Short mmCIF file of C-alpha atoms in Angstrom, two decimals:
data_model
loop_
_atom_site.label_atom_id
_atom_site.label_comp_id
_atom_site.label_asym_id
_atom_site.label_seq_id
_atom_site.Cartn_x
_atom_site.Cartn_y
_atom_site.Cartn_z
CA MET A 11 27.18 117.03 41.57
CA ARG A 12 29.29 120.04 42.47
CA GLU A 13 28.26 121.84 39.32
CA TYR A 14 24.61 121.15 40.10
CA GLN A 15 25.08 122.54 43.66
CA LYS A 16 26.83 125.61 42.22
CA GLN A 17 24.02 126.28 39.80
CA SER A 18 21.39 125.72 42.44
CA LYS A 19 23.14 128.09 44.87
CA THR A 20 23.37 130.77 42.08
CA ARG A 21 19.74 130.42 41.31
CA GLN A 22 18.83 130.76 44.99
CA VAL A 23 20.91 133.99 45.22
CA LYS A 24 19.16 135.39 42.12
CA ASP A 25 15.70 134.47 43.50
CA PHE A 26 16.49 136.11 46.81
CA TYR A 27 17.81 139.25 45.16
CA LEU A 28 14.75 139.60 42.97
CA VAL A 29 12.38 139.09 45.89
CA TYR A 30 14.39 141.57 47.98
CA VAL A 31 14.22 144.23 45.26
CA GLN A 32 10.50 143.82 44.77
CA LEU A 33 9.80 143.97 48.48
CA ALA A 34 12.02 146.97 49.00
CA THR A 35 10.32 148.77 46.11
CA SER A 36 6.86 147.94 47.31
CA ILE A 37 7.50 149.56 50.66
CA MET A 38 8.25 152.88 49.00
CA SER A 39 5.78 153.12 46.17
CA ASP A 40 5.83 156.58 44.65
CA LEU A 41 3.69 155.78 41.60
CA ASP A 42 1.30 158.61 40.69
CA VAL A 43 -1.36 156.28 39.27
CA ALA A 44 -3.55 158.97 37.69
CA ALA A 45 -0.52 160.58 36.00
CA PHE A 46 0.71 157.14 34.84
CA VAL A 47 -2.60 156.25 33.23
CA GLU A 48 -2.90 159.65 31.51
CA GLY A 49 0.67 159.50 30.26
CA GLN A 50 0.39 155.93 28.87
CA VAL A 51 -2.91 156.56 27.13
CA LYS A 52 -1.36 159.62 25.47
CA ALA A 53 1.81 157.70 24.56
CA ILE A 54 -0.17 154.90 22.97
CA LYS A 55 -2.11 157.34 20.90
CA GLU A 56 1.08 159.06 19.74
CA VAL A 57 2.80 155.81 18.82
CA LEU A 58 -0.05 154.11 17.05
CA GLY A 59 -2.11 156.93 15.74
CA GLU A 60 -4.97 155.41 13.67
CA GLU A 61 -3.29 152.06 13.27
CA LYS A 62 -4.85 148.79 14.61
CA ALA A 63 -3.35 146.85 17.49
CA LEU A 64 -3.65 143.25 18.78
CA ILE A 65 -3.29 142.04 22.33
CA ALA A 66 -3.29 138.55 23.85
CA VAL A 67 -5.38 138.59 27.03
CA SER A 68 -5.39 135.92 29.74
CA GLY A 69 -7.72 137.42 32.27
CA GLY A 70 -4.75 138.18 34.38
CA VAL A 71 -4.14 141.75 35.73
CA ASP A 72 -1.15 142.43 33.47
CA SER A 73 -2.82 141.84 30.17
CA THR A 74 -6.16 143.30 31.44
CA VAL A 75 -4.51 146.58 32.47
CA SER A 76 -2.62 146.78 29.22
CA ALA A 77 -5.79 146.13 27.25
CA ALA A 78 -7.76 148.72 29.23
CA LEU A 79 -5.15 151.40 28.71
CA THR A 80 -4.92 150.68 25.02
CA HIS A 81 -8.66 150.53 24.55
CA ARG A 82 -8.89 154.03 26.04
CA ALA A 83 -6.37 155.15 23.46
CA LEU A 84 -7.51 153.23 20.37
CA GLY A 85 -11.18 152.30 20.90
CA ASP A 86 -12.38 149.94 18.19
CA ASN A 87 -8.87 149.68 16.69
CA LEU A 88 -7.88 147.21 19.40
CA LEU A 89 -8.61 143.51 19.22
CA CYS A 90 -8.23 141.28 22.29
CA VAL A 91 -7.39 137.64 21.57
CA PHE A 92 -7.69 134.88 24.09
CA ILE A 93 -5.60 131.86 23.06
CA ASP A 94 -7.11 128.58 24.29
CA ASP A 95 -3.92 126.52 24.56
CA HIS A 96 -5.42 123.67 26.61
CA PHE A 97 -3.19 124.41 29.71
CA MET A 98 -5.62 126.44 31.83
CA ARG A 99 -8.48 126.31 34.32
CA LEU A 100 -11.68 124.46 33.33
CA GLY A 101 -14.07 126.91 31.55
CA GLU A 102 -11.48 129.66 31.56
CA PRO A 103 -11.98 130.87 27.88
CA ASP A 104 -15.67 131.58 28.43
CA MET A 105 -15.15 133.11 31.89
CA VAL A 106 -12.41 135.44 30.69
CA LYS A 107 -14.30 136.50 27.52
CA ALA A 108 -17.46 137.30 29.61
CA ALA A 109 -15.48 139.22 32.31
CA LEU A 110 -13.58 141.38 29.78
CA SER A 111 -16.48 142.02 27.49
CA ALA A 112 -18.75 143.19 30.29
CA PRO A 113 -18.84 146.73 31.79
CA PRO A 114 -16.80 148.59 32.84
CA LEU A 115 -14.16 147.22 30.45
CA ASN A 116 -16.29 146.42 27.34
CA LEU A 117 -13.31 144.94 25.51
CA PRO A 118 -13.65 143.22 22.11
CA VAL A 119 -12.50 139.65 22.77
CA ARG A 120 -12.00 136.77 20.34
CA VAL A 121 -11.30 133.23 21.52
CA LEU A 122 -8.90 131.15 19.39
CA LYS A 123 -9.05 127.36 19.89
CA GLU A 124 -5.34 126.29 19.51
CA ASN A 125 -5.20 123.23 21.72
CA ASP A 126 -3.75 120.85 19.05
CA ARG A 127 -1.12 123.39 18.02
CA PHE A 128 0.30 123.81 21.48
CA MET A 129 0.11 120.09 22.42
CA GLU A 130 2.11 119.35 19.20
CA ALA A 131 4.68 122.05 20.00
CA LEU A 132 5.32 120.72 23.49
CA GLU A 133 5.14 116.98 22.66
CA GLY A 134 8.26 115.07 23.72
CA LEU A 135 9.79 117.90 25.75
CA SER A 136 10.69 117.33 29.42
CA ASP A 137 12.91 120.22 30.32
CA ALA A 138 10.93 123.20 31.77
CA GLU A 139 13.11 125.79 29.92
CA GLU A 140 12.61 124.02 26.60
CA LYS A 141 8.89 123.91 27.20
CA ARG A 142 8.81 127.66 27.92
CA LYS A 143 10.66 128.47 24.79
CA ALA A 144 8.51 126.19 22.64
CA PHE A 145 5.37 127.79 24.17
CA ARG A 146 6.77 131.24 23.39
CA GLU A 147 7.41 130.40 19.73
CA THR A 148 3.96 128.89 19.29
CA PHE A 149 2.27 131.69 21.14
CA TYR A 150 3.73 134.48 19.00
CA GLN A 151 3.31 132.50 15.72
CA THR A 152 -0.37 132.17 16.58
CA LEU A 153 -0.61 135.88 16.99
CA SER A 154 1.42 136.40 13.85
CA ASP A 155 -1.14 134.47 11.81
CA VAL A 156 -3.94 136.84 13.00
CA ALA A 157 -1.69 139.92 12.40
CA TRP A 158 -0.84 138.98 8.84
CA ALA A 159 -4.31 137.97 7.96
CA GLU A 160 -6.02 141.07 9.32
CA ASN A 161 -3.26 143.67 8.89
CA TYR A 162 -2.31 144.27 12.50
CA LYS A 163 1.14 146.01 12.73
CA HIS A 164 1.36 146.32 16.55
CA LEU A 165 1.18 143.80 19.38
CA ILE A 166 0.48 145.15 22.85
CA GLN A 167 2.15 143.25 25.59
CA GLY A 168 1.40 142.97 29.28
CA THR A 169 5.09 142.79 30.12
CA ILE A 170 6.07 143.98 33.58
CA ARG A 171 9.37 144.81 35.09
CA ALA A 172 9.75 141.47 36.90
CA ASP A 173 9.35 139.62 33.61
CA ILE A 174 12.27 141.38 32.14
CA GLU A 175 14.47 140.90 35.28
CA GLU A 176 13.69 137.22 35.55
CA THR A 177 14.45 136.50 31.88
CA THR A 178 17.54 138.67 31.43
CA GLY A 179 18.88 137.57 34.82
CA GLY A 180 18.66 133.92 33.89
CA ILE A 181 16.14 133.04 36.55
CA LYS A 182 13.34 131.92 34.23
CA THR A 183 12.30 132.66 30.67
CA GLN A 184 9.07 134.53 30.54
CA HIS A 185 7.23 133.99 27.26
CA ASN A 186 6.49 137.77 26.78
CA ILE A 187 10.12 138.77 26.54
CA LEU A 188 11.46 139.21 23.00
CA GLU A 189 13.42 142.33 22.23
CA GLN A 190 15.21 142.17 25.58
CA VAL A 191 16.74 138.86 24.63
CA GLY A 192 17.67 139.71 21.06
CA ILE A 193 14.47 138.51 19.18
CA ASP A 194 13.30 141.00 16.55
CA PRO A 195 9.49 140.70 16.53
CA VAL A 196 9.12 142.62 13.30
CA LYS A 197 11.43 140.27 11.32
CA LYS A 198 10.30 137.13 13.01
CA PHE A 199 6.59 137.69 13.49
CA GLY A 200 5.60 140.83 11.50
CA TYR A 201 4.59 143.21 14.20
CA LYS A 202 6.09 145.81 16.59
CA ILE A 203 5.78 145.39 20.31
CA VAL A 204 4.25 148.05 22.61
CA GLU A 205 4.57 147.50 26.37
CA PRO A 206 2.52 150.01 28.35
CA ILE A 207 3.31 148.68 31.86
CA ALA A 208 6.92 147.41 31.44
CA SER A 209 8.13 149.92 34.03
CA LEU A 210 5.84 148.55 36.76
CA TYR A 211 6.02 145.78 39.30
CA LYS A 212 2.99 143.50 39.90
CA TYR A 213 1.77 145.49 42.96
CA GLN A 214 1.85 148.65 41.00
CA VAL A 215 -0.08 147.05 38.17
CA ARG A 216 -2.80 146.12 40.69
CA GLU A 217 -2.89 149.81 41.85
CA VAL A 218 -3.47 150.87 38.28
CA ALA A 219 -6.20 148.21 37.85
CA ARG A 220 -8.05 149.45 40.90
CA PHE A 221 -7.78 153.04 39.66
CA LEU A 222 -9.26 151.95 36.29
CA GLY A 223 -12.20 150.34 38.11
CA ILE A 224 -11.32 146.80 36.98
CA PRO A 225 -13.32 144.25 38.95
CA SER A 226 -11.51 142.62 41.91
CA GLU A 227 -11.79 139.14 40.35
CA LEU A 228 -9.44 140.40 37.67
CA SER A 229 -7.37 142.99 39.52
CA GLU A 230 -6.49 140.60 42.35
CA ARG A 231 -6.40 137.35 40.28
CA GLN A 232 -3.47 135.07 40.92
CA PRO A 233 -1.53 133.33 38.06
CA PHE A 234 -2.38 129.79 37.26
CA PRO A 235 0.67 127.36 37.29
CA ARG A 236 0.47 125.73 33.87
CA SER A 237 2.00 122.30 33.60
CA TRP A 238 4.50 123.25 30.83
CA THR A 239 6.33 125.62 33.18
CA PHE A 240 7.67 122.72 35.25
CA GLY A 241 10.20 120.06 34.36
#
């Protein structure tokens, strides 16, 4: 009982610290959005050149901004994949594809129906952390199948600063954290990771989204609490 109370108190302290840092940072935002966009588009072009890239999109602001920046840099060499894992809002795959494919984004989106694959991966698991790790493995293996079949060498990630802090700080494993926790994506999945917005917090990502003209239903969209994230 004492050990549980100790772990619970430690987690509360970590949660408070993370929220405090995010709030303090948000009060003093010094992000030059125009310069950030220009710099990231240029950096993506320099890193990838004429090579193709893959990105998993969810309709959330992080993956949408990452896709929009990369599309500016690569054009038709970017493929956006929406993985239908069964744990989402009703009608979400069609809604997300329609929103991302329409102006002003005009992103190429492919929907992958992987319901059975994810259900099988999570079957029998009750611990929330085990579920998150099983989801992460299945998520990246699904993308790896596409990458190997169609010769994609790079995966664009919508990783943000808070994702890294939460995972490396032991608060909660975010499925988009690999290299930061010692997982080599090239050896394990066959592609390199590119993270255009990893230096930003969520509120800054929304600033970039508004600058890019991304519709408010995407730029202000709130995450959906999937059942596998809970114990």
